[in-house]
C-alpha cells in the first residue's frame, strides 16, 4: 500500500513516525502489542489540493492553518484506510487514533501530550479523527514546544497510528528506571482501574510500586481511587469518568505478580531499545498489552544514586594543583602518586599479596573533575586499611592530608571492610611494621644522603643537552629519571611520615608536659632552625635589592621596565649579573604552581623576580625596608619555657629533647627534600617542553606548548608506537575547548560526593551545608608563627604582577613556593587554606613572619585597605577598621 503501512512492511521512521517506529520494533521483538497500522505522512500530502501544496512548501503559517481547516483524507487514501480497518477490526471494533510524528517519542524530545489522540473511535469516524490529528501537528501548542526546544519552526505532517482498542481493566505507565531519583536498577509501575487516560491527564491518583532488579517490590503506595475512565464512544474523547465502588477504592489495581510482570515488560523494552524506557500498558482479562514506548528523556541529567560512592576532597592537594590543571600535569601526577604509594606500602611492610590484591587502589588516588585535581578520599582510606594499626592511623592520615571533615563510620566500614585483616594478623603486621619503622628511622640520615647522591647524578647537566636530543632520546631520558628517582622516592616518603609523626608527638608533649594551653609552643620551638632552603630565595632577593638600591635608575627599571631591557642592564653589571645567574641556577624552576608542568618558570619569564627585586630596592631607597625578623629570639623564649616546665623531670627532659630534635630534623629535611622534588619536576618539565618543540617542528602540533594538552602516555605512545590515536592536533583542539569551558563554569566544591559515573550528570556540590560566611570583626584560624601585628591588608588572589608594600599583611587563599618573593615585604601572613606543615606555615616560621592559616573565607571577609590585628600564636585575627569601596583582591 502507498499510504498505509503495517508492522511487517519494514517501513522506517520517516513513514511510521516516532511512535509507530517504536511499536514496529516491539512487535518484531515479540512483545504483546495490540494490532495496528499507520497512515503515513504521504497521505497528508496526497490529500492536499495543488495550491495548498505550494502554501505548505512556502511555510506560510497563515495559509497552512487555512488549508488545515478544510483538509480531509482523499478518496485514494480512504480506500487504503478502509481496507486496513477491515483487516484490523473485522467486527467493527473501535480503535485508537493517535499521532506519530517523526520527531515524537525521540531520545531528546518526547512531545508528550502535544498532539491529539482519540480513543474508542468507531470505524466510521476514523477519517474525521485522522484529519484532527493532522491539524494538531501544526497547532500553536506544538509550534511553541518546537521553539522552546530549538527545533525547526515548520513541522512535518505527522503519521497517524490506528490501533485496536484495548478495553482495560487496569492500565497505566511504567518506567524501566526511576525518573525521579535516577536509580537505574529500580523500575517504577503506576496503575489504576480502567483506562490509563485518567493517569496521563492527571485526573486520578494512581497506585505506584518500585521493583528492584531482583524482582522484589521494595515500595508501594496505594491511592484512594474514587473514579476511573471507561469507554464512552459517544463522547468527543471516547472516554468518560465513572465512579469506583467504595469497597474497591483502596484496593490495588494490580496484584504483586502483575506488578512484577509490568516491570519486566518495561525492562524488556529498555533492553531492546538500548536505553531506559517509559511505556504505556494495559491489562485486559489478565492479559498484559504493550501500548507504546519512549525513552526517558529526563534520566540523562540524573546520576544513579545506587552507583559506586566516591568522595572527592581537594584539601592540601589544592596547594600544589590549584585551579584547572592540564592533562599532561594530571597524568604525570597520577602516575607519580601510583608508584610512590605502592612503594610506601612496601616500606610499611604491607604483605606483597595484599598489595597485588588491591592493585586498583593505587591508580585512583587522585581524580580530575572538571579539570581540577582532587583526592579520591575513599581510596586513601582503603590504602590506610592495608597498613597495620588502621584505627590509630586513620586520624593521623586525616591530619597529614589536611582533611577538615572525616568520613562517617558507616561509610568507612563499607568502603574498607574487604581490605581489613583479622585482629590477630593486624597485630602481627603492626609488630613487623613497627620494627621496620624503627630500622627506617635509624637508617634515615644515611638513606637521605644516598638519595641526594642519586639525585645529583640524575639531575646533573645532561650530555648532550636536552635541546639536542631526538624525541626517542627525550623519552629515554624520562624513563631513566623514572627508574632512578620517580619510582625510588623512599627517603622523602619515610621522612614525610616521621615529620608528621614527630610533629604530632611534639605538640602532644608540649600540651601535656609543658602546659601549653595555646597550642603554639611546638611552632615556636621549630622557628629559626636554619639551613631551610625555602627561606633562601627571600634572602637572595633582599641581597639583590640592596645592591640595586644604590642606583635609582636601575631600581626603577627593575620595578617597571620590560624584560629584555632589564636583562641588558643586568648583563653590564658583573656583580648583579652574578647574583641573578646564581639565583636562576638554583631556583629557576621555582615558580607559581611549580608542580604544574605547564607553569612558566623563571627561566621562561624572570619578570616576577625582577619586579620583586625592584620593589624591594624602592623601599630600601625610601627608608621603608624593615630588618629581617630575629627568629632566634622566638625559639630561645620557647626553649626557656620548656626548661622551666621540665626542670624537675630529667627523664621527660631527655625524651622531650629527643622528640624535639627529631621533629626539627625531619621538618627541615621535609622542606628541603620538597625543593629537590621541584628540581626533579623542573627536569621533567624541560623534557616535555623539548618534546613539544620537536612535535611542532615536525608539524604534529600547531604550537610547542600544545604538548601540555596531551597525556603522558599519549605522547610516549606516539613516539614508541603504542598510541591508539595519532591525530594529536585534533586531541589538543578538543581538550582546549573542553578545558576552556571548565574555566568558565562554577568550579566544583572543595568536597563533594559522586555516585556512579563520575563525569556524568554529577552536581559536584558540597554534601554538607557550606560554612557560614565570616561575620563580625573576629576570625580564628591556626596560628603558625607567633607575633602580634597591626597593619593594612593586601588581598592577593594571583601573585603574578602583584605588589605588596612594606609592612602590609598579605592575605591569600593559598600559597606555594612561587609566592616566596612576596614574603620579605609583608609584616604578616593570613592564608585561607593550609595546615601547620604546609609550605607557607613552615617558611613563615623559618623567616619569623607572624602567620595564621586555615582561615576559611578570609579572602572574602577582608578587603584591600582594611586594618587588622593578627596574633600568630593564638590564630586570632581582628578587624580594626573597614575601608569603604576598597578592592576585593588583586
Tab-separated table of N, CA, C and O in Angstrom, residues 554-642:
chain	number	residue	atom	x	y	z
A	554	UNK	N	68.405	51.990	38.020
A	554	UNK	CA	68.319	50.537	37.944
A	554	UNK	C	67.143	50.022	38.772
A	554	UNK	O	66.414	49.117	38.338
A	555	UNK	N	66.948	50.601	39.964
A	555	UNK	CA	65.827	50.172	40.812
A	555	UNK	C	64.496	50.400	40.095
A	555	UNK	O	63.603	49.530	40.121
A	556	UNK	N	64.355	51.550	39.445
A	556	UNK	CA	63.113	51.845	38.734
A	556	UNK	C	62.935	50.941	37.521
A	556	UNK	O	61.823	50.513	37.200
A	557	UNK	N	64.048	50.650	36.846
A	557	UNK	CA	63.973	49.751	35.694
A	557	UNK	C	63.487	48.362	36.111
A	557	UNK	O	62.627	47.760	35.464
A	558	UNK	N	64.039	47.854	37.208
A	558	UNK	CA	63.627	46.540	37.694
A	558	UNK	C	62.152	46.535	38.098
A	558	UNK	O	61.451	45.536	37.927
A	559	UNK	N	61.662	47.648	38.622
A	559	UNK	CA	60.277	47.723	39.099
A	559	UNK	C	59.280	47.954	37.990
A	559	UNK	O	58.106	47.560	38.110
A	560	UNK	N	59.707	48.558	36.880
A	560	UNK	CA	58.723	48.959	35.853
A	560	UNK	C	59.115	48.591	34.430
A	560	UNK	O	58.287	48.669	33.525
A	561	UNK	N	60.362	48.191	34.204
A	561	UNK	CA	60.846	48.034	32.841
A	561	UNK	C	60.399	46.757	32.156
A	561	UNK	O	59.756	45.886	32.740
A	562	UNK	N	60.804	46.658	30.874
A	562	UNK	CA	60.492	45.489	30.050
A	562	UNK	C	61.605	44.450	30.213
A	562	UNK	O	62.752	44.787	30.471
A	563	UNK	N	61.237	43.195	30.080
A	563	UNK	CA	62.135	42.094	30.429
A	563	UNK	C	63.477	42.199	29.715
A	563	UNK	O	64.545	42.127	30.353
A	564	UNK	N	63.466	42.348	28.396
A	564	UNK	CA	64.733	42.348	27.647
A	564	UNK	C	65.602	43.542	28.010
A	564	UNK	O	66.834	43.433	28.071
A	565	UNK	N	64.984	44.678	28.274
A	565	UNK	CA	65.749	45.858	28.679
A	565	UNK	C	66.425	45.614	30.024
A	565	UNK	O	67.591	45.988	30.245
A	566	UNK	N	65.697	44.987	30.947
A	566	UNK	CA	66.275	44.672	32.262
A	566	UNK	C	67.436	43.702	32.111
A	566	UNK	O	68.496	43.856	32.745
A	567	UNK	N	67.275	42.694	31.256
A	567	UNK	CA	68.347	41.704	31.063
A	567	UNK	C	69.622	42.391	30.567
A	567	UNK	O	70.737	42.074	31.024
A	568	UNK	N	69.459	43.315	29.640
A	568	UNK	CA	70.625	44.025	29.115
A	568	UNK	C	71.296	44.848	30.202
A	568	UNK	O	72.528	44.895	30.301
A	569	UNK	N	70.486	45.507	31.045
A	569	UNK	CA	71.051	46.331	32.120
A	569	UNK	C	71.785	45.475	33.141
A	569	UNK	O	72.839	45.867	33.663
A	570	UNK	N	71.250	44.301	33.453
A	570	UNK	CA	71.899	43.409	34.419
A	570	UNK	C	73.207	42.867	33.851
A	570	UNK	O	74.209	42.728	34.556
A	571	UNK	N	73.187	42.571	32.543
A	571	UNK	CA	74.362	41.948	31.921
A	571	UNK	C	75.603	42.830	32.002
A	571	UNK	O	76.734	42.315	32.036
A	572	UNK	N	75.442	44.164	32.042
A	572	UNK	CA	76.615	45.062	32.047
A	572	UNK	C	77.159	45.268	33.452
A	572	UNK	O	78.180	45.950	33.620
A	573	UNK	N	76.471	44.713	34.472
A	573	UNK	CA	76.947	44.854	35.850
A	573	UNK	C	77.368	43.475	36.358
A	573	UNK	O	76.516	42.638	36.669
A	574	UNK	N	78.638	43.189	36.437
A	574	UNK	CA	79.094	41.833	36.792
A	574	UNK	C	78.559	41.344	38.132
A	574	UNK	O	78.216	40.170	38.281
A	575	UNK	N	78.481	42.227	39.130
A	575	UNK	CA	78.032	41.789	40.461
A	575	UNK	C	76.571	41.350	40.424
A	575	UNK	O	76.217	40.244	40.871
A	576	UNK	N	75.714	42.235	39.900
A	576	UNK	CA	74.286	41.911	39.840
A	576	UNK	C	74.043	40.744	38.888
A	576	UNK	O	73.203	39.874	39.160
A	577	UNK	N	74.782	40.700	37.778
A	577	UNK	CA	74.631	39.587	36.835
A	577	UNK	C	74.989	38.270	37.508
A	577	UNK	O	74.324	37.241	37.290
A	578	UNK	N	76.027	38.276	38.348
A	578	UNK	CA	76.401	37.051	39.051
A	578	UNK	C	75.340	36.625	40.045
A	578	UNK	O	75.020	35.437	40.160
A	579	UNK	N	74.796	37.588	40.796
A	579	UNK	CA	73.731	37.268	41.755
A	579	UNK	C	72.505	36.704	41.041
A	579	UNK	O	71.881	35.737	41.502
A	580	UNK	N	72.146	37.344	39.923
A	580	UNK	CA	70.975	36.914	39.151
A	580	UNK	C	71.184	35.512	38.570
A	580	UNK	O	70.311	34.639	38.680
A	581	UNK	N	72.375	35.277	37.983
A	581	UNK	CA	72.656	33.962	37.391
A	581	UNK	C	72.654	32.875	38.464
A	581	UNK	O	72.138	31.767	38.252
A	582	UNK	N	73.214	33.187	39.632
A	582	UNK	CA	73.243	32.203	40.717
A	582	UNK	C	71.827	31.881	41.193
A	582	UNK	O	71.511	30.729	41.524
A	583	UNK	N	70.985	32.910	41.230
A	583	UNK	CA	69.596	32.686	41.654
A	583	UNK	C	68.897	31.756	40.660
A	583	UNK	O	68.227	30.790	41.054
A	584	UNK	N	69.045	32.060	39.367
A	584	UNK	CA	68.372	31.235	38.355
A	584	UNK	C	68.901	29.808	38.355
A	584	UNK	O	68.134	28.852	38.182
A	585	UNK	N	70.205	29.662	38.561
A	585	UNK	CA	70.783	28.318	38.534
A	585	UNK	C	70.186	27.447	39.633
A	585	UNK	O	69.899	26.266	39.418
A	586	UNK	N	69.951	28.047	40.800
A	586	UNK	CA	69.461	27.262	41.930
A	586	UNK	C	67.940	27.253	42.025
A	586	UNK	O	67.332	26.225	42.345
A	587	UNK	N	67.319	28.381	41.715
A	587	UNK	CA	65.877	28.495	41.960
A	587	UNK	C	65.074	28.805	40.695
A	587	UNK	O	63.920	29.203	40.773
A	588	UNK	N	65.686	28.611	39.546
A	588	UNK	CA	64.995	28.938	38.300
A	588	UNK	C	63.754	28.107	38.034
A	588	UNK	O	62.866	28.519	37.288
A	589	UNK	N	63.670	26.917	38.640
A	589	UNK	CA	62.495	26.070	38.454
A	589	UNK	C	61.386	26.383	39.455
A	589	UNK	O	60.299	25.815	39.369
A	590	UNK	N	61.673	27.246	40.432
A	590	UNK	CA	60.642	27.644	41.376
A	590	UNK	C	59.763	28.691	40.703
A	590	UNK	O	60.242	29.663	40.126
A	591	UNK	N	58.475	28.458	40.782
A	591	UNK	CA	57.539	29.368	40.129
A	591	UNK	C	56.174	29.173	40.777
A	591	UNK	O	55.982	28.299	41.616
A	592	UNK	N	55.254	30.002	40.391
A	592	UNK	CA	53.885	29.814	40.850
A	592	UNK	C	53.354	28.507	40.289
A	592	UNK	O	53.596	28.179	39.129
A	593	UNK	N	52.643	27.752	41.106
A	593	UNK	CA	52.123	26.442	40.693
A	593	UNK	C	53.250	25.585	40.130
A	593	UNK	O	53.146	25.003	39.045
A	594	UNK	N	54.333	25.470	40.887
A	594	UNK	CA	55.547	24.860	40.350
A	594	UNK	C	55.401	23.373	40.041
A	594	UNK	O	56.195	22.831	39.275
A	595	UNK	N	54.408	22.697	40.632
A	595	UNK	CA	54.230	21.279	40.327
A	595	UNK	C	53.347	21.066	39.103
A	595	UNK	O	53.150	19.928	38.679
A	596	UNK	N	52.828	22.139	38.547
A	596	UNK	CA	52.059	22.039	37.301
A	596	UNK	C	53.035	22.239	36.140
A	596	UNK	O	53.652	23.298	36.011
A	597	UNK	N	53.171	21.213	35.338
A	597	UNK	CA	54.204	21.234	34.299
A	597	UNK	C	54.021	22.376	33.314
A	597	UNK	O	54.989	22.827	32.686
A	598	UNK	N	52.792	22.845	33.155
A	598	UNK	CA	52.538	23.921	32.196
A	598	UNK	C	52.933	25.298	32.715
A	598	UNK	O	52.909	26.286	31.957
A	599	UNK	N	53.293	25.402	34.002
A	599	UNK	CA	53.600	26.711	34.588
A	599	UNK	C	54.932	27.245	34.060
A	599	UNK	O	55.950	26.545	34.113
A	600	UNK	N	54.963	28.483	33.568
A	600	UNK	CA	56.241	29.074	33.141
A	600	UNK	C	57.160	29.273	34.346
A	600	UNK	O	56.722	29.735	35.402
A	601	UNK	N	58.401	28.898	34.206
A	601	UNK	CA	59.363	29.068	35.293
A	601	UNK	C	60.086	30.399	35.136
A	601	UNK	O	59.872	31.137	34.168
A	602	UNK	N	60.973	30.690	36.087
A	602	UNK	CA	61.768	31.918	35.974
A	602	UNK	C	62.723	31.840	34.796
A	602	UNK	O	63.143	32.875	34.274
A	603	UNK	N	63.071	30.637	34.354
A	603	UNK	CA	63.867	30.526	33.124
A	603	UNK	C	63.064	31.053	31.939
A	603	UNK	O	63.617	31.672	31.025
A	604	UNK	N	61.754	30.775	31.940
A	604	UNK	CA	60.898	31.219	30.837
A	604	UNK	C	60.547	32.700	30.951
A	604	UNK	O	60.522	33.421	29.958
A	605	UNK	N	60.266	33.135	32.163
A	605	UNK	CA	59.819	34.512	32.389
A	605	UNK	C	60.348	34.990	33.735
A	605	UNK	O	59.741	34.732	34.776
A	606	UNK	N	61.465	35.707	33.744
A	606	UNK	CA	62.036	36.174	35.014
A	606	UNK	C	61.405	37.447	35.552
A	606	UNK	O	61.853	37.979	36.572
A	607	UNK	N	60.348	37.956	34.886
A	607	UNK	CA	59.776	39.234	35.291
A	607	UNK	C	59.317	39.253	36.750
A	607	UNK	O	59.540	40.260	37.444
A	608	UNK	N	58.666	38.189	37.291
A	608	UNK	CA	58.301	38.247	38.716
A	608	UNK	C	59.498	38.475	39.630
A	608	UNK	O	59.388	39.186	40.635
A	609	UNK	N	60.644	37.873	39.290
A	609	UNK	CA	61.844	38.078	40.091
A	609	UNK	C	62.317	39.526	39.981
A	609	UNK	O	62.649	40.167	40.989
A	610	UNK	N	62.358	40.063	38.755
A	610	UNK	CA	62.778	41.454	38.568
A	610	UNK	C	61.891	42.407	39.361
A	610	UNK	O	62.373	43.340	40.013
A	611	UNK	N	60.583	42.183	39.304
A	611	UNK	CA	59.651	43.073	39.995
A	611	UNK	C	59.841	43.010	41.511
A	611	UNK	O	59.782	44.021	42.210
A	612	UNK	N	60.062	41.820	42.026
A	612	UNK	CA	60.255	41.668	43.466
A	612	UNK	C	61.514	42.411	43.913
A	612	UNK	O	61.507	43.137	44.922
A	613	UNK	N	62.599	42.242	43.155
A	613	UNK	CA	63.854	42.935	43.485
A	613	UNK	C	63.667	44.443	43.368
A	613	UNK	O	64.089	45.216	44.243
A	614	UNK	N	62.996	44.884	42.300
A	614	UNK	CA	62.801	46.316	42.083
A	614	UNK	C	61.965	46.969	43.165
A	614	UNK	O	62.305	48.060	43.663
A	615	UNK	N	60.869	46.337	43.556
A	615	UNK	CA	60.025	46.898	44.612
A	615	UNK	C	60.776	46.959	45.937
A	615	UNK	O	60.662	47.924	46.698
A	616	UNK	N	61.550	45.918	46.213
A	616	UNK	CA	62.325	45.903	47.456
A	616	UNK	C	63.370	47.021	47.427
A	616	UNK	O	63.583	47.722	48.427
A	617	UNK	N	64.023	47.202	46.275
A	617	UNK	CA	65.019	48.266	46.148
A	617	UNK	C	64.384	49.641	46.330
A	617	UNK	O	64.985	50.532	46.965
A	618	UNK	N	63.193	49.839	45.809
A	618	UNK	CA	62.479	51.102	46.006
A	618	UNK	C	62.277	51.387	47.503
A	618	UNK	O	62.459	52.516	47.971
A	619	UNK	N	61.850	50.343	48.244
A	619	UNK	CA	61.584	50.538	49.665
A	619	UNK	C	62.868	50.858	50.431
A	619	UNK	O	62.863	51.642	51.373
A	620	UNK	N	63.969	50.206	50.016
A	620	UNK	CA	65.251	50.492	50.665
A	620	UNK	C	65.636	51.955	50.446
A	620	UNK	O	66.060	52.658	51.374
A	621	UNK	N	65.464	52.427	49.220
A	621	UNK	CA	65.802	53.819	48.904
A	621	UNK	C	64.915	54.785	49.676
A	621	UNK	O	65.357	55.867	50.066
A	622	UNK	N	63.651	54.378	49.891
A	622	UNK	CA	62.727	55.257	50.607
A	622	UNK	C	62.864	55.126	52.116
A	622	UNK	O	62.138	55.801	52.869
A	623	UNK	N	63.762	54.224	52.571
A	623	UNK	CA	63.940	54.037	54.005
A	623	UNK	C	62.799	53.312	54.669
A	623	UNK	O	62.595	53.433	55.885
A	624	UNK	N	62.034	52.530	53.876
A	624	UNK	CA	60.868	51.829	54.423
A	624	UNK	C	61.097	50.330	54.587
A	624	UNK	O	60.195	49.614	54.975
A	625	UNK	N	62.298	49.849	54.275
A	625	UNK	CA	62.551	48.413	54.414
A	625	UNK	C	62.856	48.069	55.869
A	625	UNK	O	63.566	48.793	56.562
A	626	UNK	N	62.278	46.981	56.328
A	626	UNK	CA	62.495	46.535	57.700
A	626	UNK	C	63.569	45.458	57.723
A	626	UNK	O	63.818	44.766	56.733
A	627	UNK	N	64.198	45.334	58.859
A	627	UNK	CA	65.204	44.291	59.017
A	627	UNK	C	64.527	42.937	59.163
A	627	UNK	O	63.367	42.848	59.588
A	628	UNK	N	65.233	41.887	58.778
A	628	UNK	CA	64.687	40.549	58.932
A	628	UNK	C	64.386	40.272	60.402
A	628	UNK	O	65.090	40.728	61.306
A	629	UNK	N	63.310	39.549	60.634
A	629	UNK	CA	62.895	39.237	61.999
A	629	UNK	C	63.910	38.298	62.652
A	629	UNK	O	64.450	37.404	62.018
A	630	UNK	N	64.143	38.505	63.929
A	630	UNK	CA	65.049	37.638	64.685
A	630	UNK	C	64.294	36.383	65.094
A	630	UNK	O	63.629	36.350	66.133
A	631	UNK	N	64.406	35.338	64.254
A	631	UNK	CA	63.693	34.102	64.572
A	631	UNK	C	64.294	33.414	65.791
A	631	UNK	O	63.605	32.689	66.516
A	632	UNK	N	65.585	33.646	66.036
A	632	UNK	CA	66.240	33.007	67.176
A	632	UNK	C	65.637	33.431	68.498
A	632	UNK	O	65.594	32.644	69.449
A	633	UNK	N	65.182	34.657	68.594
A	633	UNK	CA	64.584	35.130	69.830
A	633	UNK	C	63.305	34.372	70.158
A	633	UNK	O	63.055	34.032	71.330
A	634	UNK	N	62.480	34.108	69.151
A	634	UNK	CA	61.251	33.347	69.362
A	634	UNK	C	61.594	31.939	69.844
A	634	UNK	O	61.000	31.426	70.799
A	635	UNK	N	62.579	31.339	69.212
A	635	UNK	CA	62.987	29.974	69.558
A	635	UNK	C	63.567	29.908	70.981
A	635	UNK	O	63.224	29.005	71.756
A	636	UNK	N	64.408	30.880	71.312
A	636	UNK	CA	65.030	30.870	72.631
A	636	UNK	C	63.982	31.004	73.725
A	636	UNK	O	64.054	30.315	74.769
A	637	UNK	N	62.998	31.850	73.527
A	637	UNK	CA	61.937	32.033	74.519
A	637	UNK	C	61.157	30.734	74.714
A	637	UNK	O	60.811	30.363	75.850
A	638	UNK	N	60.878	30.019	73.613
A	638	UNK	CA	60.146	28.751	73.713
A	638	UNK	C	60.975	27.698	74.432
A	638	UNK	O	60.460	26.928	75.258
A	639	UNK	N	62.282	27.650	74.148
A	639	UNK	CA	63.153	26.672	74.809
A	639	UNK	C	63.228	26.936	76.305
A	639	UNK	O	63.264	25.990	77.117
A	640	UNK	N	63.214	28.204	76.680
A	640	UNK	CA	63.243	28.548	78.100
A	640	UNK	C	61.956	28.098	78.791
A	640	UNK	O	61.985	27.604	79.934
A	641	UNK	N	60.835	28.218	78.101
A	641	UNK	CA	59.559	27.752	78.660
A	641	UNK	C	59.599	26.246	78.906
A	641	UNK	O	59.108	25.752	79.928
A	642	UNK	N	60.203	25.497	77.977
A	642	UNK	CA	60.317	24.048	78.137
A	642	UNK	C	61.222	23.713	79.310
A	642	UNK	O	60.916	22.825	80.132
